[in-house]
mmCIF file of C-alpha atoms in Angstrom:
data_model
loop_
_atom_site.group_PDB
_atom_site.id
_atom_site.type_symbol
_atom_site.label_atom_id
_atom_site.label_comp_id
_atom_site.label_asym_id
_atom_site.label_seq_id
_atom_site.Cartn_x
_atom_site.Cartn_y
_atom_site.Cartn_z
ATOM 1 C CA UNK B 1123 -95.207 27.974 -289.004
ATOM 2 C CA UNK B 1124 -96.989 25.076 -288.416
ATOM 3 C CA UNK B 1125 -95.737 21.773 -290.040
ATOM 4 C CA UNK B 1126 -99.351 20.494 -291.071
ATOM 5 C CA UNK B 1127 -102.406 22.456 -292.040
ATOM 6 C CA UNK B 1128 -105.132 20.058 -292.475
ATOM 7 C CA UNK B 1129 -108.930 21.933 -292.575
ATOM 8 C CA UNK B 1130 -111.057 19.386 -294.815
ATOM 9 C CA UNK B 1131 -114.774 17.303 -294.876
ATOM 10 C CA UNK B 1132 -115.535 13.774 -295.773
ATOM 11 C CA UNK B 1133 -118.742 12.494 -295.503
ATOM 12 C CA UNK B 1134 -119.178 8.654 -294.910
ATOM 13 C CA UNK B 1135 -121.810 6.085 -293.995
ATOM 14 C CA UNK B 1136 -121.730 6.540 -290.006
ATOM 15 C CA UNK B 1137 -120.691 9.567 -289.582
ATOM 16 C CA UNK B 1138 -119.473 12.799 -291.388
ATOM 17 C CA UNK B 1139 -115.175 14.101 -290.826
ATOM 18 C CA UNK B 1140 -115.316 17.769 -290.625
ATOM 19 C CA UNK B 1141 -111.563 18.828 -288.890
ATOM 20 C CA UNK B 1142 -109.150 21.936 -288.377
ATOM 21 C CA UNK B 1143 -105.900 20.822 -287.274
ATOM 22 C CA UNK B 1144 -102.685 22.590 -287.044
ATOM 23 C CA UNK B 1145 -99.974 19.738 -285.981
ATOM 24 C CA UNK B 1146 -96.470 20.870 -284.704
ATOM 25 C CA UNK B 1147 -93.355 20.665 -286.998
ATOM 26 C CA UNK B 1148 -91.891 17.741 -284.825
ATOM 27 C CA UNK B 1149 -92.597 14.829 -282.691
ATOM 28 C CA UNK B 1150 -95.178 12.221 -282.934
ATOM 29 C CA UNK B 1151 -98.501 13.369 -283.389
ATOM 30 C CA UNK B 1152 -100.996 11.061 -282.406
ATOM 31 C CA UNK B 1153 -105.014 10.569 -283.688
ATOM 32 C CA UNK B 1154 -106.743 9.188 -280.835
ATOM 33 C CA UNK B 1155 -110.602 8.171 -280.528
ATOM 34 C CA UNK B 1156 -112.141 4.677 -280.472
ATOM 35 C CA UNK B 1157 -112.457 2.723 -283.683
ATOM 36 C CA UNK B 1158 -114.978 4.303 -286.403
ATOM 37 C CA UNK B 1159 -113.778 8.210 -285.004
ATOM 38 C CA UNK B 1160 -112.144 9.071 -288.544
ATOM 39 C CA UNK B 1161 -109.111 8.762 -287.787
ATOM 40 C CA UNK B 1162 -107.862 6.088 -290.303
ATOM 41 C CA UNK B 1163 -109.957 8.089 -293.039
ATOM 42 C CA UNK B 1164 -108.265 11.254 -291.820
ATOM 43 C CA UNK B 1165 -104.930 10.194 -291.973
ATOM 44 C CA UNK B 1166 -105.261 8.867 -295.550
ATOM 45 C CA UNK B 1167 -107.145 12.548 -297.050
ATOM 46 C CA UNK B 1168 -103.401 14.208 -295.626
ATOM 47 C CA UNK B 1169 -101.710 10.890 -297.804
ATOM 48 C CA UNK B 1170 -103.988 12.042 -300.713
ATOM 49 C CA UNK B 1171 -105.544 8.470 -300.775
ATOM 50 C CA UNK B 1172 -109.492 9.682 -300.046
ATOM 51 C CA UNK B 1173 -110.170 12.874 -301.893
ATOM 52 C CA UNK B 1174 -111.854 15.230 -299.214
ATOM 53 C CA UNK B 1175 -114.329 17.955 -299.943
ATOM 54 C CA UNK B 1176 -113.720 21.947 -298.692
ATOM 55 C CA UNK B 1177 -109.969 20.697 -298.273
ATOM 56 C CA UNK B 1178 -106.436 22.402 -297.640
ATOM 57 C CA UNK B 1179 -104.107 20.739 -296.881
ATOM 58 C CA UNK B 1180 -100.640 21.971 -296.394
ATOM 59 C CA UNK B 1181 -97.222 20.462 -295.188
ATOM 60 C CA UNK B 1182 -93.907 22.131 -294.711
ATOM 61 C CA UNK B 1183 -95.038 25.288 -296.938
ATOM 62 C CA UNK B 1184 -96.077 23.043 -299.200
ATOM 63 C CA UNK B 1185 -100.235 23.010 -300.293
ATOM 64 C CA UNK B 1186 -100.877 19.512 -301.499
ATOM 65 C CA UNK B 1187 -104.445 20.020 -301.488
ATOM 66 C CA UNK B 1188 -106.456 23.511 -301.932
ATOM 67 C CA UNK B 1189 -110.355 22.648 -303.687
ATOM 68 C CA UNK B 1190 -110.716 27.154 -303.593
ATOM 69 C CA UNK B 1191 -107.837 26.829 -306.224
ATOM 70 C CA UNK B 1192 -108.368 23.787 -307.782
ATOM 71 C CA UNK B 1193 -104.830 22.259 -306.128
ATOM 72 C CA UNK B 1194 -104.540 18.219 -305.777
ATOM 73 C CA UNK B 1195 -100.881 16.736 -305.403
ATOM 74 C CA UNK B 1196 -101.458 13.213 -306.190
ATOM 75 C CA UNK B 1197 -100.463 10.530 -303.244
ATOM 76 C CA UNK B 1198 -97.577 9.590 -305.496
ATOM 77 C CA UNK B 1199 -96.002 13.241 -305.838
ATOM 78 C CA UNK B 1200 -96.593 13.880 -301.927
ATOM 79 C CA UNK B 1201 -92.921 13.853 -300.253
ATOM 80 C CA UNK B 1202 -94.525 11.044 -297.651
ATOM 81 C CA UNK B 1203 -93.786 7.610 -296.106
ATOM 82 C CA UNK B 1204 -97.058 5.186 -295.060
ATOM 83 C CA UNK B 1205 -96.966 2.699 -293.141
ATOM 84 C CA UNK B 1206 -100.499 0.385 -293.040
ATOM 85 C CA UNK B 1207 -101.879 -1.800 -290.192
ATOM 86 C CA UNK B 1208 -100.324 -4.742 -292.156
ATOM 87 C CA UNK B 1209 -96.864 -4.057 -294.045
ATOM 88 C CA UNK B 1210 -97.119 -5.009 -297.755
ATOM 89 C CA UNK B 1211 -94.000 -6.404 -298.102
ATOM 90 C CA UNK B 1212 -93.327 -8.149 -301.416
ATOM 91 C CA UNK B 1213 -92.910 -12.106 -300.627
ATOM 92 C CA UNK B 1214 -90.892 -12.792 -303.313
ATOM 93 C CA UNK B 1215 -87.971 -10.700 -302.519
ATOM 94 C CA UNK B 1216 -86.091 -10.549 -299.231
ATOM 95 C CA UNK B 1217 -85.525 -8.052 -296.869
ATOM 96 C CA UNK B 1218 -82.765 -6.442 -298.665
ATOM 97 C CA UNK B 1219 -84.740 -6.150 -301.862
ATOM 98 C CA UNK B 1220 -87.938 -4.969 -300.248
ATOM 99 C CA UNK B 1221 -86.084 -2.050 -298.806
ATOM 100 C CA UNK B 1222 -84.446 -1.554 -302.262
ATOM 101 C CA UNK B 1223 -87.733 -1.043 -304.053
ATOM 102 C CA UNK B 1224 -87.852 2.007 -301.456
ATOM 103 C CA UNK B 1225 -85.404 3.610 -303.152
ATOM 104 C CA UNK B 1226 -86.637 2.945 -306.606
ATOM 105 C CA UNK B 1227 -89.001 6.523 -305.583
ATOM 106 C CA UNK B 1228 -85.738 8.818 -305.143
ATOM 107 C CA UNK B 1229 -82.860 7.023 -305.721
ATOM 108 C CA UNK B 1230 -80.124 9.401 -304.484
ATOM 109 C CA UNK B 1231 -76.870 8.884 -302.789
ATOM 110 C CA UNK B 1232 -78.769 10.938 -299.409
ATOM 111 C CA UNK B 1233 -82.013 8.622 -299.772
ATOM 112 C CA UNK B 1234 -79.017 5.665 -299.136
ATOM 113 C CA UNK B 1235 -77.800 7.161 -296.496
ATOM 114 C CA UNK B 1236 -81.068 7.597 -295.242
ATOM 115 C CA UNK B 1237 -81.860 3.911 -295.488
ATOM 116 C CA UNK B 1238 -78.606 2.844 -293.767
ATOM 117 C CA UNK B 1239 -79.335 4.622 -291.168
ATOM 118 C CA UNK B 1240 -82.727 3.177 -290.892
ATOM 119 C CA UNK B 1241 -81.178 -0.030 -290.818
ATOM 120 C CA UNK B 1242 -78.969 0.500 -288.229
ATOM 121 C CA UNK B 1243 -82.089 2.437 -286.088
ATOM 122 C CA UNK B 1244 -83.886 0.215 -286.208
ATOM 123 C CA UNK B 1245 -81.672 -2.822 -285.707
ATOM 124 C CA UNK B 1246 -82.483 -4.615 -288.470
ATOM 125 C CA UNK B 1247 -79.258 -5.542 -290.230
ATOM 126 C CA UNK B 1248 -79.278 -9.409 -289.289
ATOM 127 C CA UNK B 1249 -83.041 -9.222 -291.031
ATOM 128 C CA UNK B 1250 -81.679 -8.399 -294.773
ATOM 129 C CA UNK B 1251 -81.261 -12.140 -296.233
ATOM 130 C CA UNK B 1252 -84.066 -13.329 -294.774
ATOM 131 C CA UNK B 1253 -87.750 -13.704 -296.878
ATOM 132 C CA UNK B 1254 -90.946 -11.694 -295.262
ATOM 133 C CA UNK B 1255 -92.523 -14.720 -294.679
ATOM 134 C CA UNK B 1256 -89.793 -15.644 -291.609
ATOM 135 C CA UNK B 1257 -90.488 -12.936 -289.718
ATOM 136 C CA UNK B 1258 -92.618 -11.498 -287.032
ATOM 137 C CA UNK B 1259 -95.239 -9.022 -286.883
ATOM 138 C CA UNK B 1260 -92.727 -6.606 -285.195
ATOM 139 C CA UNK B 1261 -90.061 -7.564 -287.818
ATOM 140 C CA UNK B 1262 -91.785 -6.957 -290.760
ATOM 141 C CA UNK B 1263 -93.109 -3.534 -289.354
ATOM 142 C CA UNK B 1264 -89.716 -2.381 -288.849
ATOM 143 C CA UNK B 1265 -89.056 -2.635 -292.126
ATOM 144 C CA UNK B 1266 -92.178 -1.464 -293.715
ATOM 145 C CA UNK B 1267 -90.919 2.082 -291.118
ATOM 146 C CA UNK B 1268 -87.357 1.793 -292.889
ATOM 147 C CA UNK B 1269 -88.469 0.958 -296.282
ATOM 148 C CA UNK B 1270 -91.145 4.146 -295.858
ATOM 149 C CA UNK B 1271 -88.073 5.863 -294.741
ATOM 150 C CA UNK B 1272 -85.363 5.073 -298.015
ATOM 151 C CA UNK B 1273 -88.345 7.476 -300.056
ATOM 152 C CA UNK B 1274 -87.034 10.690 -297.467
ATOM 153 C CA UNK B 1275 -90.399 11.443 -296.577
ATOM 154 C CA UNK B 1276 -91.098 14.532 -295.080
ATOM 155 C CA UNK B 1277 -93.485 13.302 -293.218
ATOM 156 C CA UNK B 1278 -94.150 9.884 -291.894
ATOM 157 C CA UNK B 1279 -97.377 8.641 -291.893
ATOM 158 C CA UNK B 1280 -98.265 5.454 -289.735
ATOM 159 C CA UNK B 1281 -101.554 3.641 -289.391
ATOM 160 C CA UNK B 1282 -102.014 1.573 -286.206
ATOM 161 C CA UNK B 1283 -98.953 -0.137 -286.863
ATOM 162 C CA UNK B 1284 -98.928 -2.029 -283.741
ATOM 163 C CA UNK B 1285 -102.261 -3.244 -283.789
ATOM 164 C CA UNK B 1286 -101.575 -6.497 -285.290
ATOM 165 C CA UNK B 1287 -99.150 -7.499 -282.635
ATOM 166 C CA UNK B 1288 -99.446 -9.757 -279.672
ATOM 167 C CA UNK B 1289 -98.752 -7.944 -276.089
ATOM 168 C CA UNK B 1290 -95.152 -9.179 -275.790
ATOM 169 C CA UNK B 1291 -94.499 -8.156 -279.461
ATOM 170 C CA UNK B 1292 -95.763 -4.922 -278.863
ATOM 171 C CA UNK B 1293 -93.588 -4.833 -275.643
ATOM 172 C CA UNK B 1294 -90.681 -5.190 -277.977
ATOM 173 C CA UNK B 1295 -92.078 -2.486 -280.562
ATOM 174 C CA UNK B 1296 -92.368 0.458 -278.590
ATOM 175 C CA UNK B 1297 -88.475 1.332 -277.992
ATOM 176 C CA UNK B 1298 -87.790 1.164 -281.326
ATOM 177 C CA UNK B 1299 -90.609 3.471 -282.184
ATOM 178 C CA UNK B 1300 -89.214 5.709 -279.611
ATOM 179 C CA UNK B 1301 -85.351 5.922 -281.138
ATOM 180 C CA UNK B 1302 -87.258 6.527 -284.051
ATOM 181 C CA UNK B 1303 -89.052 9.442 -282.362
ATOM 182 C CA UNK B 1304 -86.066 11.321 -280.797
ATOM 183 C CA UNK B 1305 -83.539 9.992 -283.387
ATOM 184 C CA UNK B 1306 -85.204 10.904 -286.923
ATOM 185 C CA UNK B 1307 -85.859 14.573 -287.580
ATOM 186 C CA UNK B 1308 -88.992 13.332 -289.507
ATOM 187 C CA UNK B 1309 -92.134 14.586 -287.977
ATOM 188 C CA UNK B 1310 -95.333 11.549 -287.722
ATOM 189 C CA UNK B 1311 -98.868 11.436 -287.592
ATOM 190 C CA UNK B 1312 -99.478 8.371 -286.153
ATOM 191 C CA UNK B 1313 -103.020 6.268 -285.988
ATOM 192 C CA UNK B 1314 -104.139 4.497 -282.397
ATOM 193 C CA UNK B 1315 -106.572 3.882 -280.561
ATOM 194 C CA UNK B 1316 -104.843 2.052 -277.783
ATOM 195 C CA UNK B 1317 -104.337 4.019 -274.515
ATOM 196 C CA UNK B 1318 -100.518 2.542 -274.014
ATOM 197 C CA UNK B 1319 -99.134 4.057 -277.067
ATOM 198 C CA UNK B 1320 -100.986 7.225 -276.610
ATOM 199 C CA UNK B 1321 -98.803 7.832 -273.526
ATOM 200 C CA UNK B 1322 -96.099 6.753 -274.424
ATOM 201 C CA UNK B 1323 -95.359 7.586 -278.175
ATOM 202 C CA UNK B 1324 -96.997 10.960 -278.579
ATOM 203 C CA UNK B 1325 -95.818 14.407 -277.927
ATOM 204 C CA UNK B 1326 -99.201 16.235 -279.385
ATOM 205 C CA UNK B 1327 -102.549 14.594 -279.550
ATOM 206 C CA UNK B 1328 -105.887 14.910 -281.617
ATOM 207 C CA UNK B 1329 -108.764 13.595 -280.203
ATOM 208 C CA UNK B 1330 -111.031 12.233 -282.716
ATOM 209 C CA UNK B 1331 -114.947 11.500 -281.758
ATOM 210 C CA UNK B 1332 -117.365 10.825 -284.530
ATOM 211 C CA UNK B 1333 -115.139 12.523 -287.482
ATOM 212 C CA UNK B 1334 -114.577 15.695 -285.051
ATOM 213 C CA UNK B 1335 -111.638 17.181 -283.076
ATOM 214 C CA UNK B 1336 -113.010 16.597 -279.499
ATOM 215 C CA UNK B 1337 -109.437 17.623 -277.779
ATOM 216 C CA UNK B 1338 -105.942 18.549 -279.377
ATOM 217 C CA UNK B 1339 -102.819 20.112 -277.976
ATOM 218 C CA UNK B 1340 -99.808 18.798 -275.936
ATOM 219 C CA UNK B 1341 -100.525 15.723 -274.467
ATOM 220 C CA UNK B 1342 -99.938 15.900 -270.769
ATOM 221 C CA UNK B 1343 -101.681 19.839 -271.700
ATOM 222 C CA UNK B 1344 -105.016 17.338 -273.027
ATOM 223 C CA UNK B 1345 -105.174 14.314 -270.231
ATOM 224 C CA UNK B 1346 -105.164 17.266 -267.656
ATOM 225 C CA UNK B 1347 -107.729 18.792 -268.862
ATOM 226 C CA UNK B 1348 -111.101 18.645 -267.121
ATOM 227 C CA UNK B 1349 -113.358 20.103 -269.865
ATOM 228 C CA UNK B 1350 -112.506 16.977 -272.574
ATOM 229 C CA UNK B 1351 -111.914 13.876 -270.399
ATOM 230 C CA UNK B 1352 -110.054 11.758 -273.478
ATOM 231 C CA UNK B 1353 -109.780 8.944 -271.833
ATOM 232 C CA UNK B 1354 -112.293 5.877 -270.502
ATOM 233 C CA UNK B 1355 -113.466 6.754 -266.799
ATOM 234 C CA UNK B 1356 -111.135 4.150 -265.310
ATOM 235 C CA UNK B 1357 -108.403 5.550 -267.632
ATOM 236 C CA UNK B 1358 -108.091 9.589 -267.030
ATOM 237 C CA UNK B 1359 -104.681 10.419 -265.258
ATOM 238 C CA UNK B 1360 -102.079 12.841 -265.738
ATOM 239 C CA UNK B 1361 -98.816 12.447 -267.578
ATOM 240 C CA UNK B 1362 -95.479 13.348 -265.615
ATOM 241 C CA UNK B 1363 -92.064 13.626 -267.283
ATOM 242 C CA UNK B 1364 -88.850 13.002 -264.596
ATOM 243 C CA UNK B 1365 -85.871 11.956 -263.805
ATOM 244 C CA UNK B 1366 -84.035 9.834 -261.855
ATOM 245 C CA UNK B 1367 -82.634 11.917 -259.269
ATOM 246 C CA UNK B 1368 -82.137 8.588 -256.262
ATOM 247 C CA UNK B 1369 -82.260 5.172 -255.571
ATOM 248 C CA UNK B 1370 -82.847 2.897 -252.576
ATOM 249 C CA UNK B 1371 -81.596 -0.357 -253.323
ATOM 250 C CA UNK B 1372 -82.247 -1.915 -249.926
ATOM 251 C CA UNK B 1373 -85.852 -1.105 -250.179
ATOM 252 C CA UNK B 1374 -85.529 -1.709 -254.270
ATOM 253 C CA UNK B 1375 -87.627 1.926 -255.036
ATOM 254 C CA UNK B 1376 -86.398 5.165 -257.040
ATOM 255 C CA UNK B 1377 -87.034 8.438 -256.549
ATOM 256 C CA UNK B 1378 -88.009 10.251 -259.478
ATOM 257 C CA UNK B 1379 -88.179 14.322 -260.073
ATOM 258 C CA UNK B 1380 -90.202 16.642 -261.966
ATOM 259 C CA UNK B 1381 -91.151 20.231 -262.005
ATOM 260 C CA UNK B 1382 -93.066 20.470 -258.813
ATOM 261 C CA UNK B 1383 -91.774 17.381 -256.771
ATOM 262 C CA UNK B 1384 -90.436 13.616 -256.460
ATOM 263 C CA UNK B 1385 -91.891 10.320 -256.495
ATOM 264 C CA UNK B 1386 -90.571 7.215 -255.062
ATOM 265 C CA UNK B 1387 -91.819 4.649 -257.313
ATOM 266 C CA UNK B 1388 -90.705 0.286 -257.474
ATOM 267 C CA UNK B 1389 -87.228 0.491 -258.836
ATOM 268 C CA UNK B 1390 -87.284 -0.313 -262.531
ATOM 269 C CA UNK B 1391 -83.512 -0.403 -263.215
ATOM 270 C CA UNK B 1392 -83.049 3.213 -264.315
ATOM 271 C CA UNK B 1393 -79.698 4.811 -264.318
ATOM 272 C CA UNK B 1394 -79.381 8.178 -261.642
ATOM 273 C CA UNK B 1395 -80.166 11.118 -264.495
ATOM 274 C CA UNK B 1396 -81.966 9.319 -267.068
ATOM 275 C CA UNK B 1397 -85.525 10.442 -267.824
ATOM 276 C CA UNK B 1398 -88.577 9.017 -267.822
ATOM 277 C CA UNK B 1399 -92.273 9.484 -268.311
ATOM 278 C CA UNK B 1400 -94.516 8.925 -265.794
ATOM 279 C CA UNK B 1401 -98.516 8.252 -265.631
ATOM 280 C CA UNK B 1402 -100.716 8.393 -262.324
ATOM 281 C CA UNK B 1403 -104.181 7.656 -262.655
ATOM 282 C CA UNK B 1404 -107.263 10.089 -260.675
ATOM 283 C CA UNK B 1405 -108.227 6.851 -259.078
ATOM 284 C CA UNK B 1406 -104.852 6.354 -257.797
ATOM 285 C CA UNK B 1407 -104.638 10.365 -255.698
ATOM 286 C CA UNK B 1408 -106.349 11.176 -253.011
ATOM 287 C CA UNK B 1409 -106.515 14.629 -251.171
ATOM 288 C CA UNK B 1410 -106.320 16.233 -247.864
ATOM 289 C CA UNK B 1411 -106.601 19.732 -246.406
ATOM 290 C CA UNK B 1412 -104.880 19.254 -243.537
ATOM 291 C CA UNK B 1413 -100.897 17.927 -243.738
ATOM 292 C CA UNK B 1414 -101.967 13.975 -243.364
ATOM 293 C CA UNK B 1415 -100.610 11.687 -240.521
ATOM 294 C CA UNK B 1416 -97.795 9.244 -241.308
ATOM 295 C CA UNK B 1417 -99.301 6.499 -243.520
ATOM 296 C CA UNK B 1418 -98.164 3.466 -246.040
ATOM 297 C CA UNK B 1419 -98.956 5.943 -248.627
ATOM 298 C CA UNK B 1420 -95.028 7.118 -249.163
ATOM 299 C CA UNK B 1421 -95.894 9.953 -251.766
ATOM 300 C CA UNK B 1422 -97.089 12.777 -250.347
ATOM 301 C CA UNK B 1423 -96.941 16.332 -252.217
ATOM 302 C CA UNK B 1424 -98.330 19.860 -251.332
ATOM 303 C CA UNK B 1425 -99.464 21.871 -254.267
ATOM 304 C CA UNK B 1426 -102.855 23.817 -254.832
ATOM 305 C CA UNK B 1427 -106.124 23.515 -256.555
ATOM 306 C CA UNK B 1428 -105.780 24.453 -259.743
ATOM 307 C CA UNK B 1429 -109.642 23.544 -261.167
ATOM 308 C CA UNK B 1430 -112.329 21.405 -260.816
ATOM 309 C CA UNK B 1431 -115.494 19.874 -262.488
ATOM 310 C CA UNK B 1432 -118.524 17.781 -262.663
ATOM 311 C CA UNK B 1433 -117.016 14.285 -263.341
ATOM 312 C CA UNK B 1434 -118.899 12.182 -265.931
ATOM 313 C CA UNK B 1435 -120.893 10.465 -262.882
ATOM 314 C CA UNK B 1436 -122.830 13.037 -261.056
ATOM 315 C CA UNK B 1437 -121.399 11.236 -257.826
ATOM 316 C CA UNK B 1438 -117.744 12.609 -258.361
ATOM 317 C CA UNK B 1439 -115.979 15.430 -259.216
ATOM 318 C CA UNK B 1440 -112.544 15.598 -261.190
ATOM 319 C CA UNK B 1441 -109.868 17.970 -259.078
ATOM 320 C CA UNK B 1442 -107.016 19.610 -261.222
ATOM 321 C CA UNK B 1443 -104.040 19.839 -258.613
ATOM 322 C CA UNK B 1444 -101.036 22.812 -259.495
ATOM 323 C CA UNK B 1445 -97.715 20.991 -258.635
ATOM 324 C CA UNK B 1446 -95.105 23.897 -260.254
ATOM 325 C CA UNK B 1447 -95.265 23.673 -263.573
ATOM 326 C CA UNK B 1448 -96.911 20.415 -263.282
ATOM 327 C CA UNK B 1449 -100.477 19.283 -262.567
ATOM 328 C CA UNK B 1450 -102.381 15.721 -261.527
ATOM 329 C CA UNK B 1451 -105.920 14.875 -261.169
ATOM 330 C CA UNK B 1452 -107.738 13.815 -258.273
ATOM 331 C CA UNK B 1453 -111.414 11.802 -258.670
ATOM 332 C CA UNK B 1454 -113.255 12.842 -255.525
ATOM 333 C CA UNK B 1455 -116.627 11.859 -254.623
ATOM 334 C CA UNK B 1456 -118.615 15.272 -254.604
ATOM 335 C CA UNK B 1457 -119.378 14.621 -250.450
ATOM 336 C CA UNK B 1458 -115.764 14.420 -249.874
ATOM 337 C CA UNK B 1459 -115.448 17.163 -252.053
ATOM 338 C CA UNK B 1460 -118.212 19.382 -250.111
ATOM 339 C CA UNK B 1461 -117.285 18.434 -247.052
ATOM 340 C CA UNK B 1462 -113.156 19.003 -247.315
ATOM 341 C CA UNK B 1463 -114.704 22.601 -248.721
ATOM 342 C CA UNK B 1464 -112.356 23.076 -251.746
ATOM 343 C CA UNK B 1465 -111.593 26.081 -253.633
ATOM 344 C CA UNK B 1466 -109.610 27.398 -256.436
ATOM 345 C CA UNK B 1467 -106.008 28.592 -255.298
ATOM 346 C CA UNK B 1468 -106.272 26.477 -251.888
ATOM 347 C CA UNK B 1469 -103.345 24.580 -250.371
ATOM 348 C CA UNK B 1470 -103.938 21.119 -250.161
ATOM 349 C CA UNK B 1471 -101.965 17.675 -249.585
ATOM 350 C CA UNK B 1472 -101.933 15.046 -252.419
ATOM 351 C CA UNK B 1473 -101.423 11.749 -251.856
ATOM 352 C CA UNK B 1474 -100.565 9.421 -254.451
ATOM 353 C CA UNK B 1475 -101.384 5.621 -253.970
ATOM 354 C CA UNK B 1476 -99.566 4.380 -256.525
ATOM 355 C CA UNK B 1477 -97.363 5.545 -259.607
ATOM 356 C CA UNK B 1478 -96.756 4.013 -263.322
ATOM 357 C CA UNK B 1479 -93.876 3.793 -265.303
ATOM 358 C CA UNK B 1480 -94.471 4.860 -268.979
ATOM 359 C CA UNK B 1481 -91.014 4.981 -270.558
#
């Protein structure tokens, strides 16, 4: 079963939310679209905060929301953590205290334990003395997550909680969002519209485009695909998840492998075994029939057309590549394209200009 049912309508100003979602029971789940999509306004009908028309809504087994039988769990009876754009810490009190407060919700020796573990997760012990007014976007988000967290939600809800933040803040963010990922057993729904923590943060994906579900599934299953493009032209690539398997340390490169081949890629001071997440852009492959000559393009993999389409200029066409179990996408200009003669199933070299280190 499912962790989230979510089928509901809200109508607004610009535009009308009208979704069926079934989200998986763990992981980050991520609402993507550009700003005005619905995906703020979605995220608070699950909370309870906007009260949707035509709704269910139903978490764990749990219906929170069911207008056919007249069901509405109020925000404050919903077993949930939120976590806004800007954390509402109280000023007054310091970190210690805000985090208290959590607890005033459930106040049980496991909702302590909870919260200690929070702490310590998200490395915010030296914080607790300190007043909300000393400390940096990142800080205080961490412990708006932990304070969220003291209330042992059973599911965490957060709302572009990185949008706030300065590049190099958000540089230190993300790991700490990821222990948080593989670390807490609490499933997320989490709000962004930025492309980096897409790839990086989320397992599953729903793409949100004028208040409806454009795209949603696994998200290297979604940035492959060629009939729902998510991403900006410039921005649609596949998603790759390796692991170091060599490194080169004269030439400073390491060789990473997934289901269906290696990459060498600049080293980036990852241990032999540990795995990491990798993103190549369409822009960045290129494709060949014929086994290609020696080149300074090091990466060079055999696999097989998988699929192709119309790309959104009628000048190219977007190439779906079968690499094992894996798959990458190729931009092609449609003469290149007619004149290499492609077809479903067909061996073909890809060469891959240039390779990028998610996590």
């Amino acid at each position: 079963m499912s962790l989230i049912g979510v089928r509901l309508r809200l109508t607004r100003a610009a535009f009308a939310l009208d979704v069926d979602l079934q989200l998986p029971a763990a992981g980050i789940s991520v609402l993507f679209g550009a700003s005005g999509s619905g995906k703020t306004s979605l995220l608070r009908c699950i909370a309870g905060l906007e009260r949707a028309r035509d709704a269910f809504v139903q978490v764990h087994g749990q219906v929170w929301q069911d207008d056919a039988s007249g069901v509405f769990v109020p925000t404050w009876q919903r077993p949930l953590g939120y976590v806004f754009q800007e954390p509402s810490l109280f000023e007054h009190l310091d970190v210690a205290a805000n985090l208290r407060y959590g607890l005033r919700r459930v106040g049980t020796s496991e909702a302590r334990s909870m919260l200690e573990g929070a702490i310590d997760l998200l490395g915010i012990a030296h914080l607790l003395r300190r007043r909300p007014a000393t400390l940096s976007g990142g800080e205080r988000q961490r412990v708006a997550v932990a304070r969220a967290l003291a209330t042992q939600p059973r599911l965490l809800l957060l709302d572009e909680p990185l949008a706030a933040l300065d590049p190099a803040r958000k540089a230190e963010a993300l790991p700490w969002l990821e222990r948080l990922r593989s670390q807490s057993r609490i499933p997320m729904v989490y709000v962004t519209h930025a492309v980096q923590e897409l790839t990086r943060l989320a397992d599953h994906v729903v793409v949100l485009d004028q208040g409806r579900v454009h795209a949603q599934g696994p998200l290297a299953e979604v940035l492959s695909s060629l009939q729902h493009p998510a991403l900006a032209e410039e921005e649609v690539g596949a998603l790759l998840d390796g692991r170091v398997v060599e490194r080169d340390e004269h030439w400073h490169l390491c060789r990473l492998q997934f289901d269906g081949g290696s990459l060498w890629m600049r080293d980036a001071d990852l241990a032999l075994g540990q795995l990491a997440r990798l993103r190549v852009l369409a822009s960045d492959i290129s494709l060949s029939a014929v086994q290609p000559l020696p080149s300074s393009i090091q990466n060079v993999l055999q696999g097989h057309i998988d699929a192709f389409a119309p790309d959104r200029h009628p000048s190219q066409v977007l190439v779906r590549v079968r690499l094992g179990a894996s798959h990458l996408l190729a931009r092609l200009t449609a003469r290149a394209f007619a004149q290499l003669q492609l077809v479903q199933g067909q061996p073909v070299w890809v060469q891959v200009k240039s390779v990028a280190l998610v996590y």
